[in-house]
Amino acid sequence: LGRNLGNQLLLHNFTGYSKPFDMSSILEGRKVIDIDAGYFHTGILTDDYKIRLFGSNSYGQLGNNSTKIIMNPVIHTFEETNFQICLSRYSTYIVIGSTNVSSFGLNSYGALFLGTIGGIINSDT
């Protein structure tokens, strides 16, 4: 439910929606373990240990080395099964185990932990 200005509801349009809707087609029958929302993007972690990111990609926050608008989810798969997702306004963080963080999106104020400031970055840190 809510605004859909970045296609963060995955409705393949940019119109808000005021009623619940079925997302089972993008989940491929999997159960949701975790979900988080950024400003205009959404991330879903499912029980097959895949992260589906969708919505605005204007700062590369979907982690596909692009800033182009994408109408379908970007799917990230990991060998590790101990991880979680965290989305901020224009960035995405995937905490893997207890020592690794994959981060992508807008690096203002050094938000992606790279030791630099600025830019649009897709990285593993």
Short mmCIF file of N, CA and C in Angstrom, two decimals:
data_model
loop_
_atom_site.label_atom_id
_atom_site.label_comp_id
_atom_site.label_asym_id
_atom_site.label_seq_id
_atom_site.Cartn_x
_atom_site.Cartn_y
_atom_site.Cartn_z
N LEU A 1 0.83 -1.18 0.00
CA LEU A 1 0.00 0.00 0.00
C LEU A 1 0.87 1.24 0.00
N GLY A 2 0.43 2.28 -0.63
CA GLY A 2 1.13 3.54 -0.53
C GLY A 2 1.53 4.12 -1.86
N ARG A 3 2.46 5.07 -1.79
CA ARG A 3 2.96 5.74 -2.99
C ARG A 3 3.81 4.77 -3.79
N ASN A 4 3.89 5.00 -5.07
CA ASN A 4 4.63 4.11 -5.95
C ASN A 4 5.45 4.91 -6.95
N LEU A 5 5.98 6.04 -6.52
CA LEU A 5 6.66 6.95 -7.43
C LEU A 5 7.92 6.35 -8.05
N GLY A 6 8.52 5.37 -7.42
CA GLY A 6 9.72 4.72 -7.95
C GLY A 6 9.47 3.29 -8.35
N ASN A 7 8.21 2.88 -8.50
CA ASN A 7 7.81 1.49 -8.75
C ASN A 7 8.21 0.59 -7.58
N GLN A 8 8.32 1.16 -6.38
CA GLN A 8 8.73 0.38 -5.22
C GLN A 8 7.67 -0.62 -4.76
N LEU A 9 6.46 -0.53 -5.29
CA LEU A 9 5.44 -1.53 -5.01
C LEU A 9 5.40 -2.60 -6.10
N LEU A 10 6.25 -2.45 -7.10
CA LEU A 10 6.38 -3.38 -8.22
C LEU A 10 5.06 -3.56 -8.98
N LEU A 11 4.38 -2.47 -9.20
CA LEU A 11 3.12 -2.50 -9.95
C LEU A 11 3.33 -2.21 -11.43
N HIS A 12 4.57 -2.02 -11.83
CA HIS A 12 4.94 -1.71 -13.22
C HIS A 12 4.31 -0.41 -13.71
N ASN A 13 4.12 0.50 -12.77
CA ASN A 13 3.66 1.85 -13.09
C ASN A 13 4.11 2.75 -11.95
N PHE A 14 3.73 3.97 -11.99
CA PHE A 14 4.15 4.90 -10.95
C PHE A 14 2.95 5.50 -10.24
N THR A 15 1.90 4.70 -10.09
CA THR A 15 0.66 5.13 -9.46
C THR A 15 0.57 4.53 -8.07
N GLY A 16 0.12 5.32 -7.11
CA GLY A 16 -0.07 4.81 -5.75
C GLY A 16 -1.18 3.78 -5.70
N TYR A 17 -1.21 3.04 -4.60
CA TYR A 17 -2.19 1.96 -4.47
C TYR A 17 -2.72 1.96 -3.05
N SER A 18 -4.02 1.85 -2.90
CA SER A 18 -4.63 1.95 -1.57
C SER A 18 -5.24 0.65 -1.07
N LYS A 19 -5.02 -0.45 -1.80
CA LYS A 19 -5.55 -1.75 -1.38
C LYS A 19 -4.44 -2.79 -1.40
N PRO A 20 -4.50 -3.80 -0.53
CA PRO A 20 -3.50 -4.87 -0.58
C PRO A 20 -3.54 -5.58 -1.94
N PHE A 21 -2.39 -6.06 -2.37
CA PHE A 21 -2.34 -6.78 -3.64
C PHE A 21 -1.40 -7.97 -3.51
N ASP A 22 -1.55 -8.93 -4.40
CA ASP A 22 -0.82 -10.19 -4.34
C ASP A 22 0.56 -10.04 -4.99
N MET A 23 1.61 -10.33 -4.24
CA MET A 23 2.97 -10.27 -4.76
C MET A 23 3.57 -11.66 -4.94
N SER A 24 2.76 -12.69 -4.87
CA SER A 24 3.29 -14.06 -4.90
C SER A 24 4.03 -14.38 -6.20
N SER A 25 3.69 -13.72 -7.30
CA SER A 25 4.37 -14.02 -8.56
C SER A 25 5.85 -13.66 -8.51
N ILE A 26 6.21 -12.57 -7.84
CA ILE A 26 7.63 -12.23 -7.77
C ILE A 26 8.35 -13.02 -6.69
N LEU A 27 7.61 -13.57 -5.76
CA LEU A 27 8.23 -14.36 -4.69
C LEU A 27 8.46 -15.80 -5.09
N GLU A 28 7.90 -16.22 -6.21
CA GLU A 28 8.09 -17.57 -6.74
C GLU A 28 7.77 -18.64 -5.70
N GLY A 29 6.72 -18.42 -4.91
CA GLY A 29 6.30 -19.39 -3.92
C GLY A 29 7.14 -19.43 -2.65
N ARG A 30 8.08 -18.53 -2.50
CA ARG A 30 8.95 -18.52 -1.33
C ARG A 30 8.33 -17.72 -0.20
N LYS A 31 8.77 -18.00 1.02
CA LYS A 31 8.31 -17.25 2.18
C LYS A 31 9.23 -16.06 2.43
N VAL A 32 8.65 -14.97 2.91
CA VAL A 32 9.42 -13.77 3.21
C VAL A 32 10.05 -13.91 4.60
N ILE A 33 11.37 -13.70 4.66
CA ILE A 33 12.10 -13.72 5.93
C ILE A 33 12.27 -12.31 6.47
N ASP A 34 12.56 -11.38 5.56
CA ASP A 34 12.81 -9.99 5.96
C ASP A 34 12.38 -9.07 4.83
N ILE A 35 11.98 -7.88 5.18
CA ILE A 35 11.60 -6.87 4.18
C ILE A 35 12.01 -5.51 4.72
N ASP A 36 12.47 -4.65 3.83
CA ASP A 36 12.84 -3.30 4.23
C ASP A 36 12.54 -2.36 3.07
N ALA A 37 12.39 -1.10 3.40
CA ALA A 37 12.07 -0.10 2.38
C ALA A 37 13.00 1.09 2.51
N GLY A 38 13.48 1.55 1.36
CA GLY A 38 14.21 2.80 1.28
C GLY A 38 13.22 3.89 0.89
N TYR A 39 13.74 4.98 0.39
CA TYR A 39 12.86 6.10 0.03
C TYR A 39 11.96 5.72 -1.14
N PHE A 40 12.55 5.18 -2.20
CA PHE A 40 11.77 4.75 -3.36
C PHE A 40 12.19 3.37 -3.84
N HIS A 41 12.75 2.53 -2.96
CA HIS A 41 13.07 1.16 -3.34
C HIS A 41 12.76 0.23 -2.18
N THR A 42 12.56 -1.04 -2.52
CA THR A 42 12.14 -2.05 -1.55
C THR A 42 13.04 -3.28 -1.70
N GLY A 43 13.32 -3.96 -0.59
CA GLY A 43 14.08 -5.19 -0.61
C GLY A 43 13.36 -6.28 0.15
N ILE A 44 13.32 -7.46 -0.43
CA ILE A 44 12.68 -8.62 0.21
C ILE A 44 13.69 -9.77 0.24
N LEU A 45 13.91 -10.33 1.42
CA LEU A 45 14.73 -11.52 1.61
C LEU A 45 13.79 -12.70 1.76
N THR A 46 13.99 -13.74 0.95
CA THR A 46 13.11 -14.91 1.00
C THR A 46 13.86 -16.13 1.54
N ASP A 47 13.11 -17.18 1.83
CA ASP A 47 13.68 -18.36 2.46
C ASP A 47 14.60 -19.18 1.55
N ASP A 48 14.76 -18.79 0.29
CA ASP A 48 15.76 -19.43 -0.57
C ASP A 48 17.05 -18.60 -0.58
N TYR A 49 17.14 -17.65 0.35
CA TYR A 49 18.32 -16.79 0.55
C TYR A 49 18.63 -15.93 -0.68
N LYS A 50 17.57 -15.47 -1.30
CA LYS A 50 17.71 -14.51 -2.39
C LYS A 50 17.13 -13.18 -1.92
N ILE A 51 17.76 -12.12 -2.37
CA ILE A 51 17.24 -10.78 -2.08
C ILE A 51 16.71 -10.21 -3.38
N ARG A 52 15.47 -9.78 -3.33
CA ARG A 52 14.84 -9.15 -4.48
C ARG A 52 14.73 -7.66 -4.19
N LEU A 53 15.37 -6.85 -5.02
CA LEU A 53 15.33 -5.40 -4.88
C LEU A 53 14.58 -4.81 -6.06
N PHE A 54 13.71 -3.86 -5.79
CA PHE A 54 12.97 -3.23 -6.88
C PHE A 54 12.58 -1.82 -6.49
N GLY A 55 12.26 -1.04 -7.49
CA GLY A 55 11.91 0.36 -7.28
C GLY A 55 12.92 1.27 -7.96
N SER A 56 13.06 2.46 -7.45
CA SER A 56 13.96 3.44 -8.03
C SER A 56 15.40 2.94 -8.01
N ASN A 57 16.11 3.21 -9.08
CA ASN A 57 17.51 2.81 -9.19
C ASN A 57 18.37 4.02 -9.58
N SER A 58 17.89 5.21 -9.28
CA SER A 58 18.55 6.44 -9.74
C SER A 58 19.95 6.62 -9.17
N TYR A 59 20.28 5.96 -8.08
CA TYR A 59 21.61 6.05 -7.49
C TYR A 59 22.30 4.68 -7.47
N GLY A 60 21.80 3.72 -8.23
CA GLY A 60 22.39 2.39 -8.25
C GLY A 60 22.05 1.56 -7.04
N GLN A 61 21.00 1.94 -6.30
CA GLN A 61 20.67 1.27 -5.05
C GLN A 61 20.13 -0.15 -5.22
N LEU A 62 19.88 -0.58 -6.46
CA LEU A 62 19.44 -1.96 -6.67
C LEU A 62 20.62 -2.91 -6.88
N GLY A 63 21.83 -2.36 -6.99
CA GLY A 63 23.04 -3.18 -7.04
C GLY A 63 23.26 -3.93 -8.33
N ASN A 64 22.82 -3.37 -9.44
CA ASN A 64 23.01 -4.04 -10.73
C ASN A 64 23.97 -3.28 -11.64
N ASN A 65 24.84 -2.45 -11.06
CA ASN A 65 25.82 -1.66 -11.80
C ASN A 65 25.19 -0.78 -12.86
N SER A 66 24.05 -0.22 -12.54
CA SER A 66 23.32 0.64 -13.46
C SER A 66 22.54 1.67 -12.66
N THR A 67 22.12 2.73 -13.32
CA THR A 67 21.20 3.68 -12.71
C THR A 67 19.94 3.80 -13.56
N LYS A 68 19.72 2.85 -14.44
CA LYS A 68 18.54 2.86 -15.30
C LYS A 68 17.31 2.35 -14.55
N ILE A 69 16.15 2.84 -14.96
CA ILE A 69 14.88 2.37 -14.40
C ILE A 69 14.66 0.92 -14.83
N ILE A 70 14.31 0.09 -13.87
CA ILE A 70 14.07 -1.32 -14.12
C ILE A 70 12.68 -1.65 -13.59
N MET A 71 11.88 -2.33 -14.37
CA MET A 71 10.50 -2.61 -13.95
C MET A 71 10.36 -3.97 -13.28
N ASN A 72 11.41 -4.79 -13.28
CA ASN A 72 11.36 -6.10 -12.63
C ASN A 72 12.42 -6.15 -11.52
N PRO A 73 12.25 -7.04 -10.55
CA PRO A 73 13.21 -7.10 -9.44
C PRO A 73 14.62 -7.48 -9.90
N VAL A 74 15.61 -6.92 -9.22
CA VAL A 74 16.99 -7.37 -9.36
C VAL A 74 17.18 -8.40 -8.26
N ILE A 75 17.62 -9.59 -8.63
CA ILE A 75 17.75 -10.69 -7.67
C ILE A 75 19.22 -10.93 -7.36
N HIS A 76 19.55 -10.89 -6.07
CA HIS A 76 20.91 -11.17 -5.59
C HIS A 76 20.87 -12.51 -4.86
N THR A 77 21.81 -13.40 -5.20
CA THR A 77 21.90 -14.72 -4.60
C THR A 77 23.23 -14.84 -3.86
N PHE A 78 23.20 -15.48 -2.70
CA PHE A 78 24.40 -15.61 -1.87
C PHE A 78 24.60 -17.05 -1.45
N GLU A 79 25.85 -17.45 -1.30
CA GLU A 79 26.18 -18.77 -0.76
C GLU A 79 25.93 -18.80 0.74
N GLU A 80 26.23 -17.68 1.38
CA GLU A 80 26.05 -17.53 2.83
C GLU A 80 24.55 -17.52 3.15
N THR A 81 24.18 -18.12 4.27
CA THR A 81 22.77 -18.11 4.68
C THR A 81 22.53 -17.22 5.89
N ASN A 82 23.58 -16.60 6.40
CA ASN A 82 23.44 -15.73 7.55
C ASN A 82 23.63 -14.28 7.10
N PHE A 83 22.57 -13.65 6.67
CA PHE A 83 22.67 -12.26 6.25
C PHE A 83 21.34 -11.55 6.43
N GLN A 84 21.39 -10.23 6.34
CA GLN A 84 20.18 -9.43 6.46
C GLN A 84 20.30 -8.22 5.54
N ILE A 85 19.18 -7.59 5.26
CA ILE A 85 19.17 -6.42 4.40
C ILE A 85 18.80 -5.18 5.21
N CYS A 86 19.33 -4.07 4.78
CA CYS A 86 19.00 -2.79 5.38
C CYS A 86 19.01 -1.74 4.27
N LEU A 87 17.93 -1.05 4.09
CA LEU A 87 17.83 -0.03 3.07
C LEU A 87 17.73 1.34 3.72
N SER A 88 18.48 2.28 3.18
CA SER A 88 18.37 3.66 3.63
C SER A 88 17.71 4.46 2.50
N ARG A 89 17.72 5.75 2.63
CA ARG A 89 17.03 6.59 1.66
C ARG A 89 17.43 6.26 0.22
N TYR A 90 18.73 6.27 -0.08
CA TYR A 90 19.20 6.03 -1.45
C TYR A 90 20.28 4.95 -1.52
N SER A 91 20.38 4.10 -0.52
CA SER A 91 21.41 3.07 -0.51
C SER A 91 20.85 1.75 -0.01
N THR A 92 21.58 0.68 -0.31
CA THR A 92 21.23 -0.66 0.13
C THR A 92 22.45 -1.28 0.79
N TYR A 93 22.22 -1.96 1.91
CA TYR A 93 23.30 -2.66 2.63
C TYR A 93 22.86 -4.10 2.82
N ILE A 94 23.77 -5.02 2.53
CA ILE A 94 23.53 -6.43 2.79
C ILE A 94 24.63 -6.87 3.74
N VAL A 95 24.23 -7.20 4.97
CA VAL A 95 25.19 -7.63 5.99
C VAL A 95 25.31 -9.14 5.87
N ILE A 96 26.54 -9.60 5.58
CA ILE A 96 26.78 -11.02 5.33
C ILE A 96 27.64 -11.56 6.46
N GLY A 97 27.09 -12.51 7.20
CA GLY A 97 27.80 -13.04 8.36
C GLY A 97 28.00 -11.95 9.39
N SER A 98 29.15 -11.94 10.03
CA SER A 98 29.41 -10.92 11.04
C SER A 98 30.50 -9.94 10.62
N THR A 99 31.09 -10.14 9.41
CA THR A 99 32.22 -9.30 9.05
C THR A 99 32.12 -8.62 7.69
N ASN A 100 31.20 -8.98 6.84
CA ASN A 100 31.14 -8.42 5.49
C ASN A 100 29.86 -7.64 5.26
N VAL A 101 30.02 -6.54 4.52
CA VAL A 101 28.87 -5.74 4.12
C VAL A 101 28.98 -5.45 2.64
N SER A 102 27.96 -5.75 1.90
CA SER A 102 27.85 -5.35 0.50
C SER A 102 27.00 -4.10 0.49
N SER A 103 27.47 -3.04 -0.17
CA SER A 103 26.70 -1.81 -0.16
C SER A 103 26.70 -1.20 -1.55
N PHE A 104 25.58 -0.59 -1.90
CA PHE A 104 25.49 0.09 -3.19
C PHE A 104 24.47 1.20 -3.11
N GLY A 105 24.67 2.19 -3.97
CA GLY A 105 23.79 3.35 -3.98
C GLY A 105 24.56 4.64 -3.86
N LEU A 106 23.94 5.64 -3.27
CA LEU A 106 24.53 6.96 -3.13
C LEU A 106 25.51 6.98 -1.96
N ASN A 107 26.72 7.48 -2.20
CA ASN A 107 27.77 7.47 -1.19
C ASN A 107 27.95 8.85 -0.54
N SER A 108 26.90 9.63 -0.43
CA SER A 108 27.04 10.94 0.20
C SER A 108 27.46 10.76 1.65
N TYR A 109 28.34 11.63 2.10
CA TYR A 109 28.86 11.61 3.46
C TYR A 109 29.55 10.29 3.81
N GLY A 110 30.01 9.55 2.81
CA GLY A 110 30.71 8.29 3.05
C GLY A 110 29.80 7.17 3.52
N ALA A 111 28.53 7.23 3.15
CA ALA A 111 27.53 6.30 3.66
C ALA A 111 27.79 4.84 3.31
N LEU A 112 28.62 4.57 2.30
CA LEU A 112 28.85 3.19 1.90
C LEU A 112 30.10 2.57 2.53
N PHE A 113 30.71 3.27 3.49
CA PHE A 113 31.85 2.75 4.25
C PHE A 113 33.07 2.44 3.39
N LEU A 114 33.33 3.27 2.38
CA LEU A 114 34.43 3.01 1.47
C LEU A 114 35.66 3.85 1.75
N GLY A 115 35.57 4.76 2.69
CA GLY A 115 36.68 5.66 2.96
C GLY A 115 36.74 6.83 2.01
N THR A 116 35.70 6.97 1.19
CA THR A 116 35.58 8.11 0.26
C THR A 116 34.23 8.75 0.45
N ILE A 117 34.08 9.93 -0.11
CA ILE A 117 32.81 10.63 -0.02
C ILE A 117 32.32 10.95 -1.41
N GLY A 118 31.06 10.70 -1.67
CA GLY A 118 30.45 11.07 -2.94
C GLY A 118 30.44 9.94 -3.95
N GLY A 119 29.62 10.13 -4.95
CA GLY A 119 29.55 9.18 -6.06
C GLY A 119 28.45 8.16 -5.90
N ILE A 120 28.23 7.49 -6.99
CA ILE A 120 27.25 6.40 -7.06
C ILE A 120 28.06 5.13 -7.24
N ILE A 121 27.92 4.20 -6.32
CA ILE A 121 28.85 3.09 -6.26
C ILE A 121 28.11 1.77 -6.01
N ASN A 122 28.58 0.72 -6.68
CA ASN A 122 28.18 -0.64 -6.38
C ASN A 122 29.44 -1.33 -5.87
N SER A 123 29.42 -1.82 -4.65
CA SER A 123 30.67 -2.37 -4.11
C SER A 123 30.43 -3.48 -3.12
N ASP A 124 31.47 -4.24 -2.91
CA ASP A 124 31.52 -5.19 -1.81
C ASP A 124 32.60 -4.67 -0.87
N THR A 125 32.24 -4.39 0.39
CA THR A 125 33.22 -3.84 1.32
C THR A 125 33.55 -4.85 2.40
#
